Structures are given as C-alpha cells and as structure tokens.
Coordinates of C-alpha atoms in Angstrom, one line a residue:
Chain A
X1 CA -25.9 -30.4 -43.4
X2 CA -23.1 -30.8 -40.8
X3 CA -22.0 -27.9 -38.6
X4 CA -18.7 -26.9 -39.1
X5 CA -18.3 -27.4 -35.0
X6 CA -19.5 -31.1 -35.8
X7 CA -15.7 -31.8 -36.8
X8 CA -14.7 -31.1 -33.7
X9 CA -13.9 -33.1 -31.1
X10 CA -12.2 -32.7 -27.0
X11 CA -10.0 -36.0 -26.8
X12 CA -8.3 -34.9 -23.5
X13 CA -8.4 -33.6 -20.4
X14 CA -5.5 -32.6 -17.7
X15 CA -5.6 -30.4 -14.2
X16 CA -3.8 -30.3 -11.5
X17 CA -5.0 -30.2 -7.5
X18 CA -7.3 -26.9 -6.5
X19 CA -5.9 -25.6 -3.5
X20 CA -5.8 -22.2 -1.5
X21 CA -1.3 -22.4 -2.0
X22 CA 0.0 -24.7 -4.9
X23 CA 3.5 -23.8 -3.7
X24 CA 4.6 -23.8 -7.5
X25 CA 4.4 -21.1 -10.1
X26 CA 1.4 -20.4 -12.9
X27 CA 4.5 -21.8 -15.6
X28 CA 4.5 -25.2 -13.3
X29 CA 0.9 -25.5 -13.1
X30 CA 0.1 -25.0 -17.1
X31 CA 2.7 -27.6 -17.8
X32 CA 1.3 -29.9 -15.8
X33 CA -1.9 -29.5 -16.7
X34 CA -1.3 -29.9 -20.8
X35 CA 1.5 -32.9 -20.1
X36 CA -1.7 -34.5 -17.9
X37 CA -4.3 -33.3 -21.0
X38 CA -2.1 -35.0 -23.9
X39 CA -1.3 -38.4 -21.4
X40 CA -5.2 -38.6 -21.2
X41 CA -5.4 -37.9 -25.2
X42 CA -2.8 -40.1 -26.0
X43 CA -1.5 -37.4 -28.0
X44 CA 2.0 -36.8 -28.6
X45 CA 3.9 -33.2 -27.6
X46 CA 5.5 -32.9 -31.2
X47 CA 2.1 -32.8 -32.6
X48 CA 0.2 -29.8 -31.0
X49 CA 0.8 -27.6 -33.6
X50 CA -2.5 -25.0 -31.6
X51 CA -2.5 -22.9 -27.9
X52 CA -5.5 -21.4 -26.6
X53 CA -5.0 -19.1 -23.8
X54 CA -6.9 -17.0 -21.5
X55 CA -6.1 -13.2 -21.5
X56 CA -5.9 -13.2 -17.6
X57 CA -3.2 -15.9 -17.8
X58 CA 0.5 -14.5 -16.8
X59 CA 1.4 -17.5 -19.1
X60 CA 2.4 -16.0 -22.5
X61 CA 1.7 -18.7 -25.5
X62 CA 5.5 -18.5 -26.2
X63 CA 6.4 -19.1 -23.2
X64 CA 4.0 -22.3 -22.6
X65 CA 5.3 -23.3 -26.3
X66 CA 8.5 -23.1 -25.5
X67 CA 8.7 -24.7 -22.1
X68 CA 6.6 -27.4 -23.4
X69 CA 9.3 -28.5 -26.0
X70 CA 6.6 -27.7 -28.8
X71 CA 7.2 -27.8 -32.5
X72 CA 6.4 -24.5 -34.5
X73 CA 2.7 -23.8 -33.8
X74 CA 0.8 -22.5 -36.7
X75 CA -2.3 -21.5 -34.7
X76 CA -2.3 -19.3 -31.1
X77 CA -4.7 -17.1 -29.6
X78 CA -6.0 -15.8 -26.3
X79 CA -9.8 -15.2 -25.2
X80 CA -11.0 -11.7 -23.9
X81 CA -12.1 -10.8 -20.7
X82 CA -11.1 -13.1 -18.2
X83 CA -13.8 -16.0 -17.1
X84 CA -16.0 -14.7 -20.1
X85 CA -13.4 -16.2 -22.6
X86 CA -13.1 -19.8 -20.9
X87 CA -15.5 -21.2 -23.8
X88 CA -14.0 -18.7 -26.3
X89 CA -10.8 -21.2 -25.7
X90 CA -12.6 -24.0 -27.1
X91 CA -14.8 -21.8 -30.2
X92 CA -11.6 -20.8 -31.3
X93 CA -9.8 -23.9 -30.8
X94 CA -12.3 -25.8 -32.6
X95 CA -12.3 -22.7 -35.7
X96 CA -8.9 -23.9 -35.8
X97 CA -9.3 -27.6 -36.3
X98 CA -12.3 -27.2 -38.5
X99 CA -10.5 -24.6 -41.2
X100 CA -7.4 -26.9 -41.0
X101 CA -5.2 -23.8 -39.1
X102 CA -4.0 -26.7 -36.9
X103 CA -4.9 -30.4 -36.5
X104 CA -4.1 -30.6 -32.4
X105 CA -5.1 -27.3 -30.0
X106 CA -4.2 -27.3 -26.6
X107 CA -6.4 -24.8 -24.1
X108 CA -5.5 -24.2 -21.0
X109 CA -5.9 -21.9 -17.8
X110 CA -3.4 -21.5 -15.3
X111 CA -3.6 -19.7 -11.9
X112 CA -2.5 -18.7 -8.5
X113 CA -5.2 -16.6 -7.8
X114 CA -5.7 -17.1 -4.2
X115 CA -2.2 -17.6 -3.1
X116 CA -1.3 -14.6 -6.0
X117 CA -3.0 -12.0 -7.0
X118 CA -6.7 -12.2 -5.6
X119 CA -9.6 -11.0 -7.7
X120 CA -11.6 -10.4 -4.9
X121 CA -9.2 -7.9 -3.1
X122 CA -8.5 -4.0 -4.1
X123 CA -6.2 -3.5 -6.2
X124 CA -5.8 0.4 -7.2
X125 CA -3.2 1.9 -8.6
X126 CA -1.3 5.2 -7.9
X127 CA -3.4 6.9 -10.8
X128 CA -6.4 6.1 -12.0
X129 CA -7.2 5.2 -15.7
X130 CA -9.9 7.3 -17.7
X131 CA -12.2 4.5 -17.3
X132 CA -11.6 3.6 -13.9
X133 CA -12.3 6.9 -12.5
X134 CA -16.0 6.9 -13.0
X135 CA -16.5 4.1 -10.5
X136 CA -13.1 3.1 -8.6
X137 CA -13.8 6.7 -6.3
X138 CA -16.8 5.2 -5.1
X139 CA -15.3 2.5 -3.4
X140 CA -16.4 0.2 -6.6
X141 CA -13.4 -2.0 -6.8
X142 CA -13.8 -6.1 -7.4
X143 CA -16.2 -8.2 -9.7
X144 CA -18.9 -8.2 -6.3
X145 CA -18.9 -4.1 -6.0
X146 CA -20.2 -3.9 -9.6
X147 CA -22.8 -6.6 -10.0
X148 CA -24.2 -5.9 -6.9
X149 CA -25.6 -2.7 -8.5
X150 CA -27.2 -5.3 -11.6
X151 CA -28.3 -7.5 -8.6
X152 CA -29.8 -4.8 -6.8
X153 CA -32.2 -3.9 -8.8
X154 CA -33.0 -7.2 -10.3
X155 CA -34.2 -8.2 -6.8
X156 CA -35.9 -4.8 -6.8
X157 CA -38.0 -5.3 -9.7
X158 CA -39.0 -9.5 -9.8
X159 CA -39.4 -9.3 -5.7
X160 CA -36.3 -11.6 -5.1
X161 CA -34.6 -11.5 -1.5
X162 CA -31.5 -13.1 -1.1
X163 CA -32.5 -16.6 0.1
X164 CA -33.9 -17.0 -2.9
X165 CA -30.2 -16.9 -4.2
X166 CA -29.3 -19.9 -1.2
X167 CA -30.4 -22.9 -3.2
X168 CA -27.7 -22.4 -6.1
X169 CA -24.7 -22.4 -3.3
X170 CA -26.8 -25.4 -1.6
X171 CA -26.7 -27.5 -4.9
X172 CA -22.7 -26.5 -5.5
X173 CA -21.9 -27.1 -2.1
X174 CA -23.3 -30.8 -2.3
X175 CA -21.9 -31.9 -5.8
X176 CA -18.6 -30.6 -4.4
X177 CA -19.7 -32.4 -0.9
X178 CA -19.2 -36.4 -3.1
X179 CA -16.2 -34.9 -5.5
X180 CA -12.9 -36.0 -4.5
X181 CA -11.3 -33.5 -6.6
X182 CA -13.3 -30.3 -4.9
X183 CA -11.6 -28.0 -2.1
X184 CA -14.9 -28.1 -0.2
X185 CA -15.2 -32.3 -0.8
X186 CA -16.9 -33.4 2.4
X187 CA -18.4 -30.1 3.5
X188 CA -22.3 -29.8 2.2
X189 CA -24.0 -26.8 3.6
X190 CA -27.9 -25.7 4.1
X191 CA -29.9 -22.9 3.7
X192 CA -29.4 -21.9 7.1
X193 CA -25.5 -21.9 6.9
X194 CA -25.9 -19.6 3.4
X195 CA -28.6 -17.2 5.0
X196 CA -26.3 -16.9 8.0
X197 CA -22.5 -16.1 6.2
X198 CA -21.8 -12.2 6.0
X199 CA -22.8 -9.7 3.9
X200 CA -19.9 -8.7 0.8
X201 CA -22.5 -6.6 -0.7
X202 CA -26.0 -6.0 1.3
X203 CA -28.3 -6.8 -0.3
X204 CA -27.3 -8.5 -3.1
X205 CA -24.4 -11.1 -2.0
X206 CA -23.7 -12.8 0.9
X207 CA -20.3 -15.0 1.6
X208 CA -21.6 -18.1 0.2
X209 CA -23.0 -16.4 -2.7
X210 CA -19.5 -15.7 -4.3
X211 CA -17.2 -18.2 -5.7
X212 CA -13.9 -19.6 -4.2
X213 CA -9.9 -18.1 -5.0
X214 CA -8.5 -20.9 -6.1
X215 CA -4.9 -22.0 -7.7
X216 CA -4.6 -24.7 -10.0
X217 CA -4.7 -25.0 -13.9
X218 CA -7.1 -26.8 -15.8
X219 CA -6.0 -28.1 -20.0
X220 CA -8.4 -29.5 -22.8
X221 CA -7.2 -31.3 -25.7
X222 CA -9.4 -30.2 -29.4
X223 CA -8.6 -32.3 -32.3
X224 CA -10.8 -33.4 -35.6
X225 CA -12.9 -36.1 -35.8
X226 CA -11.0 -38.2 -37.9
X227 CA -7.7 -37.1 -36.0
X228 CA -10.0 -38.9 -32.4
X229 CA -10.6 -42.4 -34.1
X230 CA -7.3 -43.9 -33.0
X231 CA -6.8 -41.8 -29.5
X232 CA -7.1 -43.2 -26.4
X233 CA -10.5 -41.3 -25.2
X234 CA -13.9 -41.4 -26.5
X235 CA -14.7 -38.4 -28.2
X236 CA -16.8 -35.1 -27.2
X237 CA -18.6 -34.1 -29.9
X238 CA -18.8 -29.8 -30.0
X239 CA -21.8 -29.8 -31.2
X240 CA -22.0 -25.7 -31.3
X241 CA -20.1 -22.2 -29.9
X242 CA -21.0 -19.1 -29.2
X243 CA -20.1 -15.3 -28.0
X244 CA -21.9 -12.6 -26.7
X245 CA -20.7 -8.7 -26.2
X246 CA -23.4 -6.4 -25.6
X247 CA -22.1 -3.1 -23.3
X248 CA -19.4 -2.4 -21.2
X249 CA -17.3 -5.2 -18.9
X250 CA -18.2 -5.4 -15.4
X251 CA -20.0 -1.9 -15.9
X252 CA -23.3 -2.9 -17.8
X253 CA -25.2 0.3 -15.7
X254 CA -26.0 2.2 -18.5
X255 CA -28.2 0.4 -20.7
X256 CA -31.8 0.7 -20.6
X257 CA -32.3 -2.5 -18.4
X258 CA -29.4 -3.8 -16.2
X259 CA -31.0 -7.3 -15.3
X260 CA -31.2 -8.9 -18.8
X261 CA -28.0 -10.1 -19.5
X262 CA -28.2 -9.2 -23.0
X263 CA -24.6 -10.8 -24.1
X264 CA -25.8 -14.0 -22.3
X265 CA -29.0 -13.9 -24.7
X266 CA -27.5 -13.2 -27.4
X267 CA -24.8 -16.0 -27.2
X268 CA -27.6 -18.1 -26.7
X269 CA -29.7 -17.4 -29.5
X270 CA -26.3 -18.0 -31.5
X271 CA -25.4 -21.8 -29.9
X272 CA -29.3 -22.9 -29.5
X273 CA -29.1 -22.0 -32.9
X274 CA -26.4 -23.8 -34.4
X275 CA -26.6 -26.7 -31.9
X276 CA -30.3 -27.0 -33.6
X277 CA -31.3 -27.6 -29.8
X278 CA -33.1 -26.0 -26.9
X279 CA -32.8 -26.1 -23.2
X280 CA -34.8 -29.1 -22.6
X281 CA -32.2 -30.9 -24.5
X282 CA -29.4 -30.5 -22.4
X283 CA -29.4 -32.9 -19.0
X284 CA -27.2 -31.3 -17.5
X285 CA -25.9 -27.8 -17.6
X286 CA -22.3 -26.1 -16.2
X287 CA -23.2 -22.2 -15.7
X288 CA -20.6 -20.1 -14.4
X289 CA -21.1 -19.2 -10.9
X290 CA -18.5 -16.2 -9.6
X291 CA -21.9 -15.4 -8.0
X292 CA -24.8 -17.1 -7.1
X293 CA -27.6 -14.5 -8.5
X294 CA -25.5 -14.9 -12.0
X295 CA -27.3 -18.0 -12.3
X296 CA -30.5 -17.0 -12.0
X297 CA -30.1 -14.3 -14.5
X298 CA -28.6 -16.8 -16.9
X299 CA -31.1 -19.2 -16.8
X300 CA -33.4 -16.5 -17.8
X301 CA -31.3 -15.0 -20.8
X302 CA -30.6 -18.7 -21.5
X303 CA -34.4 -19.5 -22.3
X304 CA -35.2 -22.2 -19.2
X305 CA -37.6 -19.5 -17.7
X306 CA -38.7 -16.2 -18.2
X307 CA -37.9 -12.6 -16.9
X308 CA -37.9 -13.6 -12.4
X309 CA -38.7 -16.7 -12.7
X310 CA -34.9 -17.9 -12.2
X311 CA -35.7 -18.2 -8.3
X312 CA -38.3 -20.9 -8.9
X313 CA -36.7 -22.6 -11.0
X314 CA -33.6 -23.1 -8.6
X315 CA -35.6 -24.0 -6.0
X316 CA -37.0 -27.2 -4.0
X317 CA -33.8 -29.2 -5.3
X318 CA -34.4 -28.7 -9.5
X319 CA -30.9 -28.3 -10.0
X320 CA -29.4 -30.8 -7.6
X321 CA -28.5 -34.5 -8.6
X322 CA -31.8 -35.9 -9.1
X323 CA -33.7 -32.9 -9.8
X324 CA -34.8 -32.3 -13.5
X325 CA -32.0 -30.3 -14.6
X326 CA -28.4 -30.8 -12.2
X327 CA -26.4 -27.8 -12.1
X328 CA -22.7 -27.6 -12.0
X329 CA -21.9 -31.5 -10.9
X330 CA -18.5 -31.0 -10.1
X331 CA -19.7 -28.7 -7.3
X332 CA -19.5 -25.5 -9.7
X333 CA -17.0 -22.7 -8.9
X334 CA -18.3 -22.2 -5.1
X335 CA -17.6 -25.3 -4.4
X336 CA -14.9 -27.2 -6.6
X337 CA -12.8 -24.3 -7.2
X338 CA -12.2 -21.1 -9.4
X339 CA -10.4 -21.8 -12.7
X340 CA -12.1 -19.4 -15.0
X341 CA -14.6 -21.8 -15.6
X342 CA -12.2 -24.3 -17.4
X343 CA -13.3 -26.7 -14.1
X344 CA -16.8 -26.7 -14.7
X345 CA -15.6 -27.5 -19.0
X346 CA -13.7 -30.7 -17.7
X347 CA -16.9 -31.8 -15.8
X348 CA -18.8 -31.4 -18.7
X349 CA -16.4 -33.6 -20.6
X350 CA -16.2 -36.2 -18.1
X351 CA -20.2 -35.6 -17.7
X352 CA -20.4 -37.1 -22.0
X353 CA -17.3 -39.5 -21.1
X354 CA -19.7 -41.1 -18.6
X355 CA -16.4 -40.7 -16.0
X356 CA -18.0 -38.5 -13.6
X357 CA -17.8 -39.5 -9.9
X358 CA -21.4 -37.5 -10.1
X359 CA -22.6 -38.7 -12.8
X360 CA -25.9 -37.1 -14.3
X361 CA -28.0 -40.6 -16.0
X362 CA -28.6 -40.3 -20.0
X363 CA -26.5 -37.6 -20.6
X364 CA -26.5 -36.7 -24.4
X365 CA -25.9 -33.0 -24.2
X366 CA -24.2 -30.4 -22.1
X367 CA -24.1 -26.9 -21.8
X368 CA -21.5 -25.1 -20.5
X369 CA -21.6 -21.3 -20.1
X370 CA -18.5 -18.3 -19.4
X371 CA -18.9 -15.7 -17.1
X372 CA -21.9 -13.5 -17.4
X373 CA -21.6 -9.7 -16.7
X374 CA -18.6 -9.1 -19.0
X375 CA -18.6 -10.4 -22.7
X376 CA -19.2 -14.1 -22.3
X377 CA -19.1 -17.6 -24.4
X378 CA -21.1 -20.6 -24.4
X379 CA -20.5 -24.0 -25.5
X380 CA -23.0 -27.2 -26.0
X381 CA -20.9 -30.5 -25.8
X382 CA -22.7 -33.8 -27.1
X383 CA -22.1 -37.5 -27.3
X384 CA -19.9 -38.1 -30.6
X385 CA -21.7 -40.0 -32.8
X386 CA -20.1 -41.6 -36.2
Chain B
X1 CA -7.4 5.2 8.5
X2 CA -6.9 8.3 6.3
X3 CA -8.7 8.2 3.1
X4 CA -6.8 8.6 -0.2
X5 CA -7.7 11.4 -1.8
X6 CA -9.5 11.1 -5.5
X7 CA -8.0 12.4 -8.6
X8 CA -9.3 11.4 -11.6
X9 CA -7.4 10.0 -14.6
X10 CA -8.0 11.9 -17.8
X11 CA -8.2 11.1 -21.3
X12 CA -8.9 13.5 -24.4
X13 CA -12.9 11.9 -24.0
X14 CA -13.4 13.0 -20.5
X15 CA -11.6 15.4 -20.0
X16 CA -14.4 18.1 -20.2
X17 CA -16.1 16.1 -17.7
X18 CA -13.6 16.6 -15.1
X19 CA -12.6 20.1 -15.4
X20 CA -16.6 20.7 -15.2
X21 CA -16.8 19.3 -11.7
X22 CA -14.1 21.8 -11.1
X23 CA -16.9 24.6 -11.2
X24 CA -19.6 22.0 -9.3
X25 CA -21.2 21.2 -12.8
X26 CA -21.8 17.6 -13.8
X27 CA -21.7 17.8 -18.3
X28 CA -23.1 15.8 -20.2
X29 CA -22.7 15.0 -23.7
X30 CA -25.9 16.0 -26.1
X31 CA -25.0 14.4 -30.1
X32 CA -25.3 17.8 -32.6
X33 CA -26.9 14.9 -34.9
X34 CA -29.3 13.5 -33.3
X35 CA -30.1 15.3 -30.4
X36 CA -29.6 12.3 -27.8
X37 CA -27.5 12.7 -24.5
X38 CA -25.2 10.4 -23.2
X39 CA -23.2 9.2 -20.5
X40 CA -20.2 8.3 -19.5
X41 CA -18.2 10.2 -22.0
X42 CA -17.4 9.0 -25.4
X43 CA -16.3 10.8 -28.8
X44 CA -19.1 9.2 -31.1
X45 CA -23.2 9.2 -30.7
X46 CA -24.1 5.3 -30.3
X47 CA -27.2 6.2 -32.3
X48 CA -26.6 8.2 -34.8
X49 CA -22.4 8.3 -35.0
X50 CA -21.9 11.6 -34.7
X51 CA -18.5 13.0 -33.7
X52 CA -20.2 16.4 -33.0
X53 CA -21.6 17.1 -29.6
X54 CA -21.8 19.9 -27.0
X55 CA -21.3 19.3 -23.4
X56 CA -24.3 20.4 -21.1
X57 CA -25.4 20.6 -17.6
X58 CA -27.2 17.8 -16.0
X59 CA -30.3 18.2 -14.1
X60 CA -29.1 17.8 -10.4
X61 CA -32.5 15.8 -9.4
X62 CA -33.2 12.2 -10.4
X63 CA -34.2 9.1 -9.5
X64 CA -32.5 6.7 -7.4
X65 CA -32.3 3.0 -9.8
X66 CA -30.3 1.0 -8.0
X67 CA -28.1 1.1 -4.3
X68 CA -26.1 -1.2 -2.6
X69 CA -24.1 -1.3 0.5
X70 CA -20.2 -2.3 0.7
X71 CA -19.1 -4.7 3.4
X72 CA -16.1 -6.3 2.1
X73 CA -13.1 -5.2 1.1
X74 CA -12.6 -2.4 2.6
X75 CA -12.0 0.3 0.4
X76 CA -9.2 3.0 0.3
X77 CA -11.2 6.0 -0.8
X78 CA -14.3 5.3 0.8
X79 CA -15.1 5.0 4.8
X80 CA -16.8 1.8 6.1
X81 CA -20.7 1.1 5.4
X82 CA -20.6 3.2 2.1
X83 CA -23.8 3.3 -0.1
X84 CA -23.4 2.7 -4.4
X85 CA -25.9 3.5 -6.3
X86 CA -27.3 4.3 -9.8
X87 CA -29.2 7.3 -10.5
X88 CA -31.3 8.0 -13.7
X89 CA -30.6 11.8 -14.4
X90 CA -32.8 12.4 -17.8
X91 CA -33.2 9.6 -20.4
X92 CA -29.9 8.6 -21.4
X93 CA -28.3 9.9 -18.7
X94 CA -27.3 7.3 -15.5
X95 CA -24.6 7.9 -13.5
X96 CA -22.7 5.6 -10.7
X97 CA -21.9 7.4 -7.6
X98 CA -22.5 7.0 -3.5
X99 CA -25.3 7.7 -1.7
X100 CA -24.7 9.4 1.2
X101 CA -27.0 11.3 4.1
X102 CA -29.1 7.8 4.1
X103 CA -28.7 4.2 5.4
X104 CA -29.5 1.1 3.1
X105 CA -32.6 0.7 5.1
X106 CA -33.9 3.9 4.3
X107 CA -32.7 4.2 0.5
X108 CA -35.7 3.0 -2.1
X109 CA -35.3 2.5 -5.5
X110 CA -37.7 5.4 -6.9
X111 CA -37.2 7.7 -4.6
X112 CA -35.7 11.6 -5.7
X113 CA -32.3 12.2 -5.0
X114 CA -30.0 15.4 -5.9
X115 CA -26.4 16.0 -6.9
X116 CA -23.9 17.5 -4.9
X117 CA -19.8 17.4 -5.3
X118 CA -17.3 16.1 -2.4
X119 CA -13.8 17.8 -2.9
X120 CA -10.5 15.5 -4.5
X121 CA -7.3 16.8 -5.2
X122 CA -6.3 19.6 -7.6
X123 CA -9.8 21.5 -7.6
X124 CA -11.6 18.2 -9.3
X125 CA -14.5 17.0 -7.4
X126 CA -16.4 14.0 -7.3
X127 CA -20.6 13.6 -8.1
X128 CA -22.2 12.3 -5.2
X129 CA -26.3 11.6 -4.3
X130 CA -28.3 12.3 -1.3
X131 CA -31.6 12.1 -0.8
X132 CA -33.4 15.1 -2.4
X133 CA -34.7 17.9 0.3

C-alpha cells in the first residue's frame, strides 16, 4: 500500500541571502524566493495553482498571488504558530497535491526579523490581553523567558548543567563554519567560547544557546510524482507528515510534566508511523534549534534516547559531520540563520539531492522537525524512488 | 527607570480572578462535576467538561517547581536580576509568578514558598512567591 504522502514530491528550491539588514521589504524577499524556487523547478508561474504560508508572515497569500502575476489559485492556506508550522507548509501542501486541490504548491517564508520586528526583544502593548496577563507582569516576555521555566527544571530533574547544552551550538557553529550560504560561514566556535557568552536566562540559556535574527525568505516547490518526471530536479520523495498540539503555546507550565514535549511525541508517533520507519533510519536529521536545550528534549520525545539521556547523545561529536547521526548540516538556526525553520527544510532537500556543500554520505532519509514548545510539525523526506 | 505599572487585561473567564486579587485572594477554579481544580482560568473542566464551577481560595504555601533568572531583555515591569518561577499550589493548581526575597543561588526546586500580592493599578494586585517563613 502506498501512503498518500508517497505522491508527493519537493521539485524546487529558492532563498535569498541571510543577512542582519536585506535593505528590501518581506514582499521583495518572498518574490524572490518563489521566482528562485520555480527557476530551480523548472516550473512555470502560470502553473502554481497552491500557496502555503506561514501565519507569522506579513505576506498575505493575495498579496504574494498577486504580485507574483499568478493565475487563480484553487488551494491557499497558512500554518499556525509561527516556526511550529514551517513543516505544516509542506503537510498541507502535499494534502493538496495528493487529493488533486492543486497540481503545483508554492511554500514559502519571508522575513525581516532582525532588521524588523525582533522576536527576541519586548514587545508589550498599552494593554494587556487576557492571556498575556498571567505571565507578561512577571517580566516573561520573548520565546527564551518562557522556556527557560521548561528548561529549568528539565536540568533540575535528569542533573543537566548547561555545558551539557554546548555541544549542539558547537556542531551548528561548524556546519555553518564550511557553508557559504551561512551568516556565521567561517566562524566555528568551542566549548569554551559557548560556556563563556552571557547569560539570557541563568540557568537555562546562555548567548550561544539561542538562535540568530535573521532576514531573508526561504520557498519550496511541492508537485505530484508524475507532475516531477519531466522537471528539471530530481525528486524528494515525502515520504510521511505530521503535527503535534498538546497544551498551551509557549506556556506548556501547567501540565503534569513540563520536560516531555508531549506535541513533539506525539507528532512523532504519527510520522514514524506513516513513514513505516524509526530513528535509526534517518542519516541525517534537521531539528529546530531557536534553543539549544530544544534539541535535547526532542531527541528524547523523538525516540533516539530516553528521558535525560539527550546530553549524551549530543556529546563527544555524535551529531557533527562524521559522527553517527549529523545534526543540522547547514549549520542549523544558530548558525545558518533564522527562517522559521524553512532553512534547515532546503538543507534537507539538498541533503536527498546529493547538492549539499556538507554533504552527509548514503543519505536515504531525512527528518526535519518545527519548533518544539508551541504546537509543532515534522516531516521525513526520502530518496524518490520509481 | 520607572517601572510600568501592571494592570491586567480582562476577559469574561478571568475576570473573577482579578477582582479576587483586589481583596489579596488568589481563586481558583474547583469543576461542580467532577470535583477537580484548575488553573489558569477557563470556562470548561478539561476532565470532565463541566461548565459549572465555583471559584475558591488557594492555599498560599506551595512548592517551588521551577525558577529562573532574567538577564536579557530588560523588561519594563520588572527591575533588573528578576527571579520566574513555577510554583505547585495543590494538585492541579500551578501558577507562574516571580520570586522575590531570594537570589537564584539560594532558590531550590522543592523548597516551601508562600503567596503574597505586590500592588498594580486600579486596586488589582499581582501574585508573587517568596520563600516561606
């Protein structure tokens, strides 16, 4: 039996530069992005007839669809919840193409978040919303402030000090160190330089723990299978897509537990599922990194290890180029740059393309993960086979 | 820098838990179905979905589950070095809040803690945590 998702294919892949200041607007940047996606696709503009966009994104579907010069589009959507939804782009683009809703989907992701609005700055209104108001008085006020709480006590309870967090920003830093296309290309670091940057949130994340701001805009090209057999790429297989919700967005304090991740395991359980694979399938993985301690925690709601046991398995170079399972090639978000995740989805690509300039040896499966901590998606990307 | 002063946005779900900090009570909700309390406010049981409940006071000791300590941003309601933290109240019952009279080197996850209120605008006033006495 083939998987619905097995119909599905990513023919094309576009971005522009990451930088601190693009100098252009978040209009500019999508529209170079897609025009880049469909050149490498081969695909013609009258022929996207599908937009997947990110919630976050200032760039309304119509207005993308219409600056693009796109015929009528008969599917359009937008994920939820920021870098939780960057997979959800793909799921539902894929939906599309596989119940016929549209034959070509463009997603895409488009941002000026450093020289714009940054995420990791306060931003408070002059009143407070209902939900707001139970944590935005206590000085809790960007993605770090909340998860630190999470982090906290994660450390608390599996003894985990925060150089146990190092090796994660050591491995990003030196995929983005040999990656032409990363804003810290050229500039590895060491455990020293990570155990000596300054606290955001004691004890639970240092500088070099939390991602870059970034501007730039990443796009992805989803079309059938039999639509890929006369474009100009060879074909990504999605071999399987998932979602997770489980509590609230960037609050998860008051389940029972506040270390599990339990929208990361249950998306998993979901894609492991359907991909009829498990982790020591995949050679190489792209988990979302806004902070370093994220990963840990996913690789444990993920199934590579158990409850704790995320530190060891991060450590002594495991997830570095050469180690048994490489971690965010590209140089992840700390190190490449922060575009929702949709980055770390075009490494993956270029991982199964074989085009990657660090290029992980055998690779027949990927997985790529959305933000943890807020509902979150997952995808696993294979080698198309006939 | 002066401090802005907190003033909480209300909504027909929390509104009874504002207006009790007024009198220096923290309410919880306890479900008339089921029996179970819950926090932060919401109009339906998540166990039994019950519409019914009566708000009650919350024990003002707990247990401290998680802290934290703020270094960057700075925020406007808050002066430097602030404390978060978690405390378990009663089961079901964990609130987010500050820490205060205690450094990050001194707080430890276990440890007793008690409730107090710091004043905001317009008579409401904000749950806080200090180590219990």
């Amino acid at each position: 039996v083939t998987a619905p998702w097995d119909r599905t294919v990513i023919v094309g892949l576009g971005q522009t530069e990451f930088s601190r200041n693009s100098g252009r607007s978040e209009l500019r940047l999508a529209v170079e992005a897609i025009t880049s996606a469909l050149d490498d696709a081969g695909v013609g503009v009258d022929e996207v007839d599908g937009l997947s966009g990110f919630d976050m994104d200032s760039n309304d579907p119509c207005l993308v669809a219409t600056a693009m010069g796109f015929s009528p589009l008969t599917y359009f959507a937008r994920s939820l919840y920021g870098g939780g939804g960057g997979c959800s782009t793909i799921m539902g683009a894929a939906m599309a193409v596989a119940t016929g809703s549209a034959e070509v989907v463009v997603a895409f992701r488009a941002m000026n978040e450093r020289s714009g609005v940054r995420f990791g700055t306060v931003r408070v209104g002059d009143r407070l919303t209902p939900g707001a108001s139970f944590s935005v008085p206590y000085g809790m006020h960007t993605a770090a402030h909340g998860f630190s709480l999470n982090i906290a006590r994660y450390m608390h309870d599996y003894g985990v000090v925060n150089a146990d967090f190092a090796p994660v920003a050591v491995a990003d830093r030196r995929h983005a160190a040999t990656n032409p296309l990363a804003y810290f290309y050229g500039r590895p670091i060491t455990l020293e330089d990570h155990q000596s940057s300054r606290w955001i949130v004691e004890p639970a994340l240092r500088l070099l723990d939390c991602c870059l701001e970034s501007d730039g805009a990443v796009a992805v090209v989803v079309t059938s299978k039999e639509r890929a057999g006369d474009l100009r790429q060879k074909p990504v297989r999605i071999a399987a897509a998932s979602q997770g919700l489980s509590g609230p967005s960037m609050r998860s304090f008051y389940g029972r537990s506040v270390t599990e991740m339990p929208e990361v395991a249950a998306s998993a359980r979901k894609l492991w599922g359907a991909a009829q694979i498990g982790p020591t399938d995949v050679q190489t993985a792209v988990l979302y990194d806004h902070f370093t301690p994220m990963v840990l925690m996913q690789l444990e709601a993920l199934g590579f290890c158990g409850p704790g046991e995320g530190k060891d398995f991060v450590a002594g170079g495991r997830i570095e180029l050469g180690g048994e399972l490489p971690i965010n090639p590209n140089g992840g978000q700390l190190g490449e740059a922060y575009i929702h995740g949709m980055n770390g989805l075009a490494e993956a690509v270029r991982q199964l393309r074989g085009t990657s300039v660090n290029q992980v040896h055998g690779v027949e499966h990927v997985l790529v993960t959305s933000g943890p901590g807020v509902p979150t998606s997952a995808l696993i990307l294979g080698v198309a086979g006939d | 820098m002066a401090m802005r002063q907190f003033e909480p946005g209300c909504d027909h779900d929390t509104e009874f838990y504002w207006e009790g900090t007024k009198s220096g009570v923290l309410l919880v909700q306890r479900c008339s179905g089921c029996g179970s309390l819950r926090h932060p406010p919401s109009p339906v049981c998540p166990h039994c979905q019950s519409l019914e409940w009566e708000a009650e006071e919350a024990p003002t000791r707990g247990v401290l589950y998680s802290v934290s300590m703020v270094h960057h941003p700075p925020s406007p309601f808050q002066p430097p070095g602030y404390l978060l933290c978690l405390v378990d109240l009663v089961a079901g019952v964990r609130v987010a809040a500050n820490l205060r009279g205690c450094t990050l080197a001194h707080a430890r996850i276990g440890m007793a803690v008690e409730l107090f209120f710091e004043p905001g605008a317009n008579g409401f006033q904000l749950p806080q945590f200090r180590p219990a006495r």
